[in-house]
């Protein structure tokens, strides 16, 4: 009789059995190569940490090109329902279908499961040469709102009937604002929803994370000086929540405030923040921001420590417990079936997953194994370009090296 069982959510938090069922999507392009290596490392890390008392029961579900080729749809309902039922899952990179239909499979999963927090930790692994003088100063965790902003996907195509109807409504209802559209007949339109509720649940999660992990600050990143009622609302609602729910007190005469345990809540205009992460990275620990800002900032930060090849990601609903962990890079079709792709983004996302499950010892072993392989200068070709004197090995051989460090 199988010992495998689903992870469940209780009033006390996640209940993770010793043999949890975890759905996974292999991914497109380089995804299969990455999955084969990463699965071996994850399973070995769990075994090294817990012996035969714990193991993951992997359950493949379909999405992307493989799903389309197999069942004729890019994102089967069964896949979304599997993630819904089993709470926690992991995925490789997916092809975004061209043309009509789903505009992004990743966005569809996030919105379908209401995974409102996109969590992107960014840290440096010693030995990697990067474009900045001292990448070790970068140690941030970005909480990016996942369901609102322009990623809500409310758009009207230039020249379409919908665009004409929208502009006619705007002209009749708000003629002064319609007058700001310089070329209405050739304009596409987008609507940017930002809600108080959506802001509060994201900022609440970021502050709670900062408290639980001993971080020093939470920075609200926004463009509220221009978009006063959306991004400006995000900033104001964030401060209000920190004061109302966490007892933050003002610092001086400005909006900055401090929690009773010393964590500082502050804000920064987004364009200035892109300077800040280069000039003063130590001044920022946890970042809470809107969807588009978070997209820019997380990729820019990843470049400072070695690129998105080592950048993990998670999409989480802390209230229901649902979480999908994912490699943050693209499918890299040029590397498909060549056994050359770097599995670190997927592995570090798995490390996040294990830590979220409470399997901290296994998570720590994955990080230590990656640190060890980089120190030995035995890495995949993309990392070898940034590590002087290193040896470029295949994806599978890199997996072997990581497993050796686990032992």
CSV table of C-alpha atoms in Angstrom, one decimal:
chain,number,residue,atom,x,y,z
A,1,UNK,CA,0.0,0.0,0.0
A,2,UNK,CA,1.4,3.4,-1.0
A,3,UNK,CA,2.4,5.8,1.7
A,4,UNK,CA,1.9,8.8,-0.6
A,5,UNK,CA,-0.6,11.4,0.5
A,6,UNK,CA,-1.5,15.0,-0.4
A,7,UNK,CA,-0.3,18.1,1.4
A,8,UNK,CA,-3.2,19.8,3.2
A,9,UNK,CA,-3.8,23.2,4.8
A,10,UNK,CA,-5.0,23.4,8.4
A,11,UNK,CA,-5.7,26.3,10.7
A,12,UNK,CA,-2.2,25.9,12.1
A,13,UNK,CA,-0.6,25.9,8.6
A,14,UNK,CA,0.6,23.3,6.1
A,15,UNK,CA,0.4,19.7,7.0
A,16,UNK,CA,3.1,17.9,5.0
A,17,UNK,CA,3.1,14.1,5.1
A,18,UNK,CA,6.4,12.1,5.0
A,19,UNK,CA,5.6,11.1,1.4
A,20,UNK,CA,3.9,14.0,-0.2
A,21,UNK,CA,2.4,13.9,-3.7
A,22,UNK,CA,3.8,16.9,-5.7
A,23,UNK,CA,2.6,17.7,-9.2
A,24,UNK,CA,5.3,18.8,-11.6
A,25,UNK,CA,5.5,20.2,-15.1
A,26,UNK,CA,8.6,19.1,-17.0
A,27,UNK,CA,8.6,22.2,-19.2
A,28,UNK,CA,9.4,22.9,-22.9
A,29,UNK,CA,12.7,23.4,-24.7
A,30,UNK,CA,15.5,22.7,-22.3
A,31,UNK,CA,13.0,21.7,-19.6
A,32,UNK,CA,13.3,17.9,-20.0
A,33,UNK,CA,17.1,18.0,-19.7
A,34,UNK,CA,16.9,20.3,-16.6
A,35,UNK,CA,14.2,18.1,-15.1
A,36,UNK,CA,16.2,14.8,-15.4
A,37,UNK,CA,19.2,16.3,-13.6
A,38,UNK,CA,17.2,18.3,-11.0
A,39,UNK,CA,14.9,15.4,-10.0
A,40,UNK,CA,18.0,13.3,-9.1
A,41,UNK,CA,19.5,16.1,-7.1
A,42,UNK,CA,16.2,16.9,-5.2
A,43,UNK,CA,15.6,13.2,-4.4
A,44,UNK,CA,19.2,12.7,-3.3
A,45,UNK,CA,19.0,15.8,-1.0
A,46,UNK,CA,15.8,14.6,0.7
A,47,UNK,CA,17.4,11.1,1.1
A,48,UNK,CA,20.6,12.6,2.5
A,49,UNK,CA,18.6,14.7,5.0
A,50,UNK,CA,16.0,12.2,6.1
A,51,UNK,CA,17.1,8.7,4.9
A,52,UNK,CA,14.1,6.5,3.9
A,53,UNK,CA,11.7,8.3,6.3
A,54,UNK,CA,10.7,10.9,3.7
A,55,UNK,CA,10.5,11.0,-0.1
A,56,UNK,CA,8.6,13.0,-2.7
A,57,UNK,CA,6.0,11.2,-4.8
A,58,UNK,CA,6.3,13.0,-8.1
A,59,UNK,CA,3.2,13.3,-10.3
A,60,UNK,CA,3.7,14.6,-13.8
A,61,UNK,CA,1.0,16.9,-15.2
A,62,UNK,CA,0.9,18.5,-18.6
A,63,UNK,CA,1.3,22.1,-19.8
A,64,UNK,CA,2.9,23.9,-22.7
A,65,UNK,CA,4.0,22.3,-26.0
A,66,UNK,CA,3.9,18.7,-24.6
A,67,UNK,CA,0.3,19.3,-23.5
A,68,UNK,CA,-0.7,20.7,-26.8
A,69,UNK,CA,0.9,17.8,-28.7
A,70,UNK,CA,-0.6,15.2,-26.4
A,71,UNK,CA,-4.2,16.5,-25.7
A,72,UNK,CA,-4.6,19.5,-28.0
A,73,UNK,CA,-4.6,22.2,-25.4
A,74,UNK,CA,-1.9,24.3,-23.9
A,75,UNK,CA,-3.1,24.2,-20.3
A,76,UNK,CA,-5.5,21.3,-19.5
A,77,UNK,CA,-8.0,21.8,-16.7
A,78,UNK,CA,-6.7,18.6,-15.1
A,79,UNK,CA,-3.3,20.4,-14.6
A,80,UNK,CA,-4.8,23.4,-12.8
A,81,UNK,CA,-7.0,21.1,-10.7
A,82,UNK,CA,-3.9,18.9,-9.7
A,83,UNK,CA,-2.1,22.0,-8.4
A,84,UNK,CA,-5.4,23.0,-6.7
A,85,UNK,CA,-5.8,19.6,-5.0
A,86,UNK,CA,-2.2,18.9,-4.0
A,87,UNK,CA,-1.5,22.6,-2.9
A,88,UNK,CA,2.2,22.6,-3.8
A,89,UNK,CA,3.8,22.0,-7.2
A,90,UNK,CA,6.8,22.9,-9.4
A,91,UNK,CA,7.3,23.6,-13.0
A,92,UNK,CA,9.9,24.1,-15.7
A,93,UNK,CA,9.9,26.8,-18.3
A,94,UNK,CA,6.9,26.9,-20.6
A,95,UNK,CA,6.3,28.0,-24.2
A,96,UNK,CA,3.8,30.9,-24.5
A,97,UNK,CA,1.4,30.1,-27.4
A,98,UNK,CA,1.6,32.6,-30.2
A,99,UNK,CA,-1.6,34.3,-31.4
A,100,UNK,CA,-5.0,34.0,-29.8
A,101,UNK,CA,-6.0,32.1,-26.7
A,102,UNK,CA,-4.0,32.1,-23.4
A,103,UNK,CA,-1.6,35.0,-23.5
A,104,UNK,CA,0.7,33.4,-20.9
A,105,UNK,CA,0.5,30.0,-19.3
A,106,UNK,CA,2.4,31.2,-16.3
A,107,UNK,CA,-0.1,34.1,-15.8
A,108,UNK,CA,-3.0,31.7,-16.3
A,109,UNK,CA,-1.7,29.4,-13.5
A,110,UNK,CA,-1.1,32.3,-11.2
A,111,UNK,CA,-4.5,33.9,-11.7
A,112,UNK,CA,-6.4,30.6,-11.8
A,113,UNK,CA,-5.0,29.6,-8.3
A,114,UNK,CA,-4.9,33.2,-7.0
A,115,UNK,CA,-1.2,33.0,-6.3
A,116,UNK,CA,-0.9,36.6,-5.4
A,117,UNK,CA,2.7,36.6,-4.2
A,118,UNK,CA,5.5,36.1,-6.7
A,119,UNK,CA,8.5,35.6,-4.4
A,120,UNK,CA,12.0,36.1,-6.0
A,121,UNK,CA,15.0,35.8,-3.6
A,122,UNK,CA,18.2,37.1,-5.1
A,123,UNK,CA,21.6,36.2,-3.6
A,124,UNK,CA,25.2,35.8,-4.6
A,125,UNK,CA,27.2,32.6,-4.9
A,126,UNK,CA,30.8,33.2,-4.2
A,127,UNK,CA,33.1,32.7,-7.2
A,128,UNK,CA,30.8,34.0,-10.0
A,129,UNK,CA,32.1,37.1,-11.8
A,130,UNK,CA,29.3,39.5,-12.4
A,131,UNK,CA,29.0,43.1,-13.9
A,132,UNK,CA,29.1,44.8,-10.5
A,133,UNK,CA,32.1,45.4,-8.2
A,134,UNK,CA,30.7,43.6,-5.1
A,135,UNK,CA,27.7,41.3,-5.9
A,136,UNK,CA,27.9,39.8,-2.3
A,137,UNK,CA,26.2,43.0,-1.1
A,138,UNK,CA,23.0,41.9,-2.9
A,139,UNK,CA,20.7,39.9,-0.7
A,140,UNK,CA,17.1,40.7,-1.3
A,141,UNK,CA,13.7,39.0,-1.5
A,142,UNK,CA,11.2,40.5,-3.9
A,143,UNK,CA,7.5,40.2,-3.2
A,144,UNK,CA,5.8,41.0,-6.5
A,145,UNK,CA,2.0,41.3,-6.7
A,146,UNK,CA,0.9,38.6,-9.1
A,147,UNK,CA,-2.8,39.2,-10.0
A,148,UNK,CA,-3.3,42.9,-10.7
A,149,UNK,CA,-1.5,45.8,-12.5
A,150,UNK,CA,-1.1,45.5,-16.3
A,151,UNK,CA,-0.7,41.7,-15.9
A,152,UNK,CA,-4.4,41.5,-15.3
A,153,UNK,CA,-4.5,41.5,-19.1
A,154,UNK,CA,-7.3,44.1,-19.6
A,155,UNK,CA,-6.4,45.5,-23.1
A,156,UNK,CA,-8.1,46.7,-26.2
A,157,UNK,CA,-6.2,46.2,-29.5
A,158,UNK,CA,-5.6,49.2,-31.8
A,159,UNK,CA,-8.2,49.5,-34.5
A,160,UNK,CA,-10.6,47.0,-32.8
A,161,UNK,CA,-14.3,47.6,-32.1
A,162,UNK,CA,-13.5,47.2,-28.4
A,163,UNK,CA,-10.9,50.0,-28.6
A,164,UNK,CA,-13.4,52.2,-30.3
A,165,UNK,CA,-16.1,51.5,-27.8
A,166,UNK,CA,-13.7,52.2,-24.9
A,167,UNK,CA,-12.5,55.5,-26.3
A,168,UNK,CA,-16.1,56.6,-27.0
A,169,UNK,CA,-17.1,55.8,-23.4
A,170,UNK,CA,-14.0,57.7,-22.2
A,171,UNK,CA,-14.8,60.7,-24.4
A,172,UNK,CA,-18.4,60.9,-23.2
A,173,UNK,CA,-17.7,60.2,-19.5
A,174,UNK,CA,-14.3,61.9,-19.0
A,175,UNK,CA,-13.8,64.2,-21.9
A,176,UNK,CA,-10.8,66.0,-20.2
A,177,UNK,CA,-9.0,62.6,-19.9
A,178,UNK,CA,-9.9,61.5,-23.4
A,179,UNK,CA,-8.3,64.7,-24.6
A,180,UNK,CA,-4.9,63.3,-23.4
A,181,UNK,CA,-5.1,60.5,-26.0
A,182,UNK,CA,-3.1,62.1,-28.8
A,183,UNK,CA,-3.9,59.5,-31.6
A,184,UNK,CA,-7.1,57.8,-30.6
A,185,UNK,CA,-7.8,56.1,-33.9
A,186,UNK,CA,-4.4,54.2,-33.7
A,187,UNK,CA,-4.1,53.7,-30.0
A,188,UNK,CA,-4.3,50.4,-28.1
A,189,UNK,CA,-5.6,50.8,-24.5
A,190,UNK,CA,-4.8,49.0,-21.3
A,191,UNK,CA,-6.4,49.2,-17.8
A,192,UNK,CA,-4.3,48.9,-14.7
A,193,UNK,CA,-6.3,47.7,-11.7
A,194,UNK,CA,-4.6,48.1,-8.3
A,195,UNK,CA,-6.8,47.4,-5.2
A,196,UNK,CA,-6.4,48.0,-1.5
A,197,UNK,CA,-7.1,44.3,-0.8
A,198,UNK,CA,-4.6,43.1,-3.3
A,199,UNK,CA,-2.0,45.5,-1.9
A,200,UNK,CA,-2.6,44.6,1.7
A,201,UNK,CA,-2.3,40.9,1.3
A,202,UNK,CA,1.0,41.3,-0.6
A,203,UNK,CA,2.5,43.8,1.9
A,204,UNK,CA,1.2,41.7,4.8
A,205,UNK,CA,3.0,38.6,3.4
A,206,UNK,CA,6.2,40.6,2.8
A,207,UNK,CA,6.3,42.0,6.4
A,208,UNK,CA,5.5,38.6,7.9
A,209,UNK,CA,8.3,37.1,5.9
A,210,UNK,CA,10.7,39.8,7.1
A,211,UNK,CA,9.7,39.1,10.7
A,212,UNK,CA,10.0,35.4,10.4
A,213,UNK,CA,13.4,35.5,8.7
A,214,UNK,CA,15.0,38.2,10.7
A,215,UNK,CA,15.2,40.8,7.8
A,216,UNK,CA,15.9,44.4,8.5
A,217,UNK,CA,13.6,46.3,6.2
A,218,UNK,CA,10.7,46.2,3.8
A,219,UNK,CA,10.8,48.7,0.9
A,220,UNK,CA,7.6,49.6,-1.0
A,221,UNK,CA,8.7,50.2,-4.6
A,222,UNK,CA,6.2,52.2,-6.7
A,223,UNK,CA,5.7,54.9,-9.3
A,224,UNK,CA,3.2,56.8,-7.2
A,225,UNK,CA,4.6,60.3,-8.2
A,226,UNK,CA,3.0,59.8,-11.6
A,227,UNK,CA,0.3,57.1,-11.1
A,228,UNK,CA,-1.1,58.6,-8.0
A,229,UNK,CA,-4.2,56.5,-7.5
A,230,UNK,CA,-2.8,53.1,-8.4
A,231,UNK,CA,0.9,53.0,-7.5
A,232,UNK,CA,0.4,55.9,-5.1
A,233,UNK,CA,-2.4,53.9,-3.5
A,234,UNK,CA,-0.1,50.9,-3.2
A,235,UNK,CA,2.4,53.0,-1.3
A,236,UNK,CA,-0.2,54.6,1.0
A,237,UNK,CA,-2.1,51.3,1.7
A,238,UNK,CA,1.2,49.6,2.5
A,239,UNK,CA,2.1,52.1,5.1
A,240,UNK,CA,-1.4,52.1,6.6
A,241,UNK,CA,-1.3,48.3,6.9
A,242,UNK,CA,2.1,48.3,8.6
A,243,UNK,CA,0.8,50.8,11.2
A,244,UNK,CA,-2.6,49.1,11.7
A,245,UNK,CA,-1.6,45.5,11.8
A,246,UNK,CA,2.0,45.5,12.9
A,247,UNK,CA,2.2,48.5,15.2
A,248,UNK,CA,4.6,50.5,13.1
A,249,UNK,CA,5.5,53.9,14.4
A,250,UNK,CA,6.5,56.9,12.3
A,251,UNK,CA,10.2,57.8,11.9
A,252,UNK,CA,10.6,61.6,12.0
A,253,UNK,CA,8.3,63.6,9.9
A,254,UNK,CA,8.3,61.5,6.7
A,255,UNK,CA,6.2,58.4,5.8
A,256,UNK,CA,8.9,55.9,6.9
A,257,UNK,CA,8.0,53.9,10.0
A,258,UNK,CA,9.4,51.2,12.2
A,259,UNK,CA,8.0,48.0,13.6
A,260,UNK,CA,8.4,47.3,17.4
A,261,UNK,CA,11.0,44.7,16.6
A,262,UNK,CA,13.1,47.3,14.6
A,263,UNK,CA,12.1,46.4,11.0
A,264,UNK,CA,12.0,49.6,9.0
A,265,UNK,CA,9.1,50.1,6.5
A,266,UNK,CA,10.1,52.6,3.7
A,267,UNK,CA,9.4,53.3,0.1
A,268,UNK,CA,11.2,54.2,-3.1
A,269,UNK,CA,10.2,55.4,-6.5
A,270,UNK,CA,10.8,52.6,-9.0
A,271,UNK,CA,13.2,54.3,-11.3
A,272,UNK,CA,15.3,55.5,-8.3
A,273,UNK,CA,15.2,52.0,-6.9
A,274,UNK,CA,16.9,50.7,-10.1
A,275,UNK,CA,19.8,53.0,-9.1
A,276,UNK,CA,19.6,52.0,-5.5
A,277,UNK,CA,20.1,48.3,-6.1
A,278,UNK,CA,23.4,49.2,-7.9
A,279,UNK,CA,24.6,51.9,-5.5
A,280,UNK,CA,23.2,50.9,-2.1
A,281,UNK,CA,22.1,47.3,-2.3
A,282,UNK,CA,22.7,46.7,1.4
A,283,UNK,CA,20.0,49.2,2.3
A,284,UNK,CA,17.2,47.0,1.0
A,285,UNK,CA,16.3,43.5,2.3
A,286,UNK,CA,12.7,42.7,1.5
A,287,UNK,CA,11.0,44.5,-1.4
A,288,UNK,CA,7.2,44.7,-1.9
A,289,UNK,CA,6.1,46.0,-5.3
A,290,UNK,CA,3.5,45.8,-8.1
A,291,UNK,CA,3.6,43.4,-10.9
A,292,UNK,CA,5.4,45.3,-13.7
A,293,UNK,CA,7.9,46.9,-11.3
A,294,UNK,CA,8.7,43.5,-9.8
A,295,UNK,CA,9.3,42.1,-13.2
A,296,UNK,CA,11.9,44.7,-14.0
A,297,UNK,CA,13.6,44.8,-10.6
A,298,UNK,CA,13.9,41.0,-10.1
A,299,UNK,CA,15.6,40.5,-13.5
A,300,UNK,CA,17.9,43.5,-12.9
A,301,UNK,CA,18.9,42.1,-9.5
A,302,UNK,CA,19.5,38.7,-11.0
A,303,UNK,CA,21.9,40.2,-13.5
A,304,UNK,CA,23.9,41.6,-10.6
A,305,UNK,CA,24.5,38.2,-9.1
A,306,UNK,CA,25.0,36.1,-12.3
A,307,UNK,CA,21.8,36.1,-14.3
A,308,UNK,CA,18.4,34.4,-14.3
A,309,UNK,CA,20.1,31.0,-14.7
A,310,UNK,CA,20.5,31.0,-10.9
A,311,UNK,CA,17.4,32.9,-10.1
A,312,UNK,CA,14.6,31.0,-8.4
A,313,UNK,CA,10.9,31.9,-8.1
A,314,UNK,CA,7.7,31.0,-6.3
A,315,UNK,CA,4.1,31.9,-6.7
A,316,UNK,CA,2.3,31.6,-3.4
A,317,UNK,CA,-1.1,32.2,-1.8
A,318,UNK,CA,-0.2,32.2,1.9
A,319,UNK,CA,-3.8,32.1,3.0
A,320,UNK,CA,-4.8,28.9,1.1
A,321,UNK,CA,-1.3,27.4,1.1
A,322,UNK,CA,-1.2,27.0,-2.7
A,323,UNK,CA,2.2,27.4,-4.2
A,324,UNK,CA,3.8,26.8,-7.6
A,325,UNK,CA,7.6,27.0,-7.7
A,326,UNK,CA,9.3,27.6,-11.1
A,327,UNK,CA,12.4,28.2,-13.0
A,328,UNK,CA,12.4,31.9,-13.9
A,329,UNK,CA,14.2,31.7,-17.2
A,330,UNK,CA,12.8,30.9,-20.7
A,331,UNK,CA,12.6,27.6,-22.5
A,332,UNK,CA,16.0,28.1,-24.3
A,333,UNK,CA,14.9,26.0,-27.3
A,334,UNK,CA,18.4,26.2,-28.8
A,335,UNK,CA,19.6,24.0,-26.0
A,336,UNK,CA,16.7,21.4,-26.2
A,337,UNK,CA,18.0,17.8,-25.9
A,338,UNK,CA,21.6,18.9,-25.9
A,339,UNK,CA,22.2,18.2,-22.2
A,340,UNK,CA,23.8,21.7,-21.8
A,341,UNK,CA,21.2,23.7,-19.9
A,342,UNK,CA,21.8,25.0,-16.3
A,343,UNK,CA,19.4,23.5,-13.8
A,344,UNK,CA,20.2,25.9,-11.0
A,345,UNK,CA,17.1,28.1,-11.3
A,346,UNK,CA,14.9,25.0,-11.1
A,347,UNK,CA,17.0,23.5,-8.2
A,348,UNK,CA,16.9,26.7,-6.2
A,349,UNK,CA,13.2,26.9,-6.8
A,350,UNK,CA,13.0,23.4,-5.5
A,351,UNK,CA,15.0,24.6,-2.5
A,352,UNK,CA,12.4,27.2,-1.9
A,353,UNK,CA,9.7,24.6,-2.2
A,354,UNK,CA,11.4,22.3,0.4
A,355,UNK,CA,11.8,25.2,2.8
A,356,UNK,CA,8.2,26.2,2.3
A,357,UNK,CA,7.2,22.6,3.2
A,358,UNK,CA,9.3,22.7,6.3
A,359,UNK,CA,12.0,20.4,5.0
A,360,UNK,CA,14.8,22.8,5.8
A,361,UNK,CA,17.6,20.3,6.1
A,362,UNK,CA,17.1,19.1,2.5
A,363,UNK,CA,16.8,22.7,1.3
A,364,UNK,CA,20.1,23.6,3.0
A,365,UNK,CA,21.8,20.6,1.3
A,366,UNK,CA,20.8,21.8,-2.1
A,367,UNK,CA,22.3,25.3,-1.5
A,368,UNK,CA,25.4,23.8,-0.1
A,369,UNK,CA,25.8,21.5,-3.1
A,370,UNK,CA,25.5,24.4,-5.5
A,371,UNK,CA,28.1,26.3,-3.5
A,372,UNK,CA,30.4,23.3,-3.5
A,373,UNK,CA,30.1,22.8,-7.3
A,374,UNK,CA,30.8,26.4,-8.0
A,375,UNK,CA,33.8,26.4,-5.6
A,376,UNK,CA,35.1,23.3,-7.4
A,377,UNK,CA,34.6,25.2,-10.7
A,378,UNK,CA,32.6,22.3,-12.2
A,379,UNK,CA,29.6,24.0,-13.8
A,380,UNK,CA,27.5,24.2,-16.9
A,381,UNK,CA,28.7,26.3,-19.9
A,382,UNK,CA,26.7,29.5,-19.0
A,383,UNK,CA,28.2,29.6,-15.5
A,384,UNK,CA,31.7,28.6,-16.8
A,385,UNK,CA,31.7,31.9,-18.7
A,386,UNK,CA,31.5,33.8,-15.4
A,387,UNK,CA,33.9,31.6,-13.4
A,388,UNK,CA,37.5,31.9,-14.4
A,389,UNK,CA,39.4,28.6,-14.7
A,390,UNK,CA,36.2,26.5,-14.5
A,391,UNK,CA,35.3,23.4,-16.4
A,392,UNK,CA,32.1,23.3,-18.4
A,393,UNK,CA,30.2,20.1,-18.1
A,394,UNK,CA,26.9,18.7,-19.3
A,395,UNK,CA,23.6,19.1,-17.4
A,396,UNK,CA,23.7,15.5,-16.3
A,397,UNK,CA,27.4,15.7,-15.3
A,398,UNK,CA,26.6,18.8,-13.3
A,399,UNK,CA,23.8,16.9,-11.6
A,400,UNK,CA,26.4,14.2,-10.7
A,401,UNK,CA,28.7,16.8,-9.2
A,402,UNK,CA,25.9,18.2,-7.1
A,403,UNK,CA,25.0,14.8,-5.8
A,404,UNK,CA,28.6,14.1,-4.9
A,405,UNK,CA,28.5,17.3,-2.7
A,406,UNK,CA,25.3,16.1,-1.1
A,407,UNK,CA,27.1,13.0,0.1
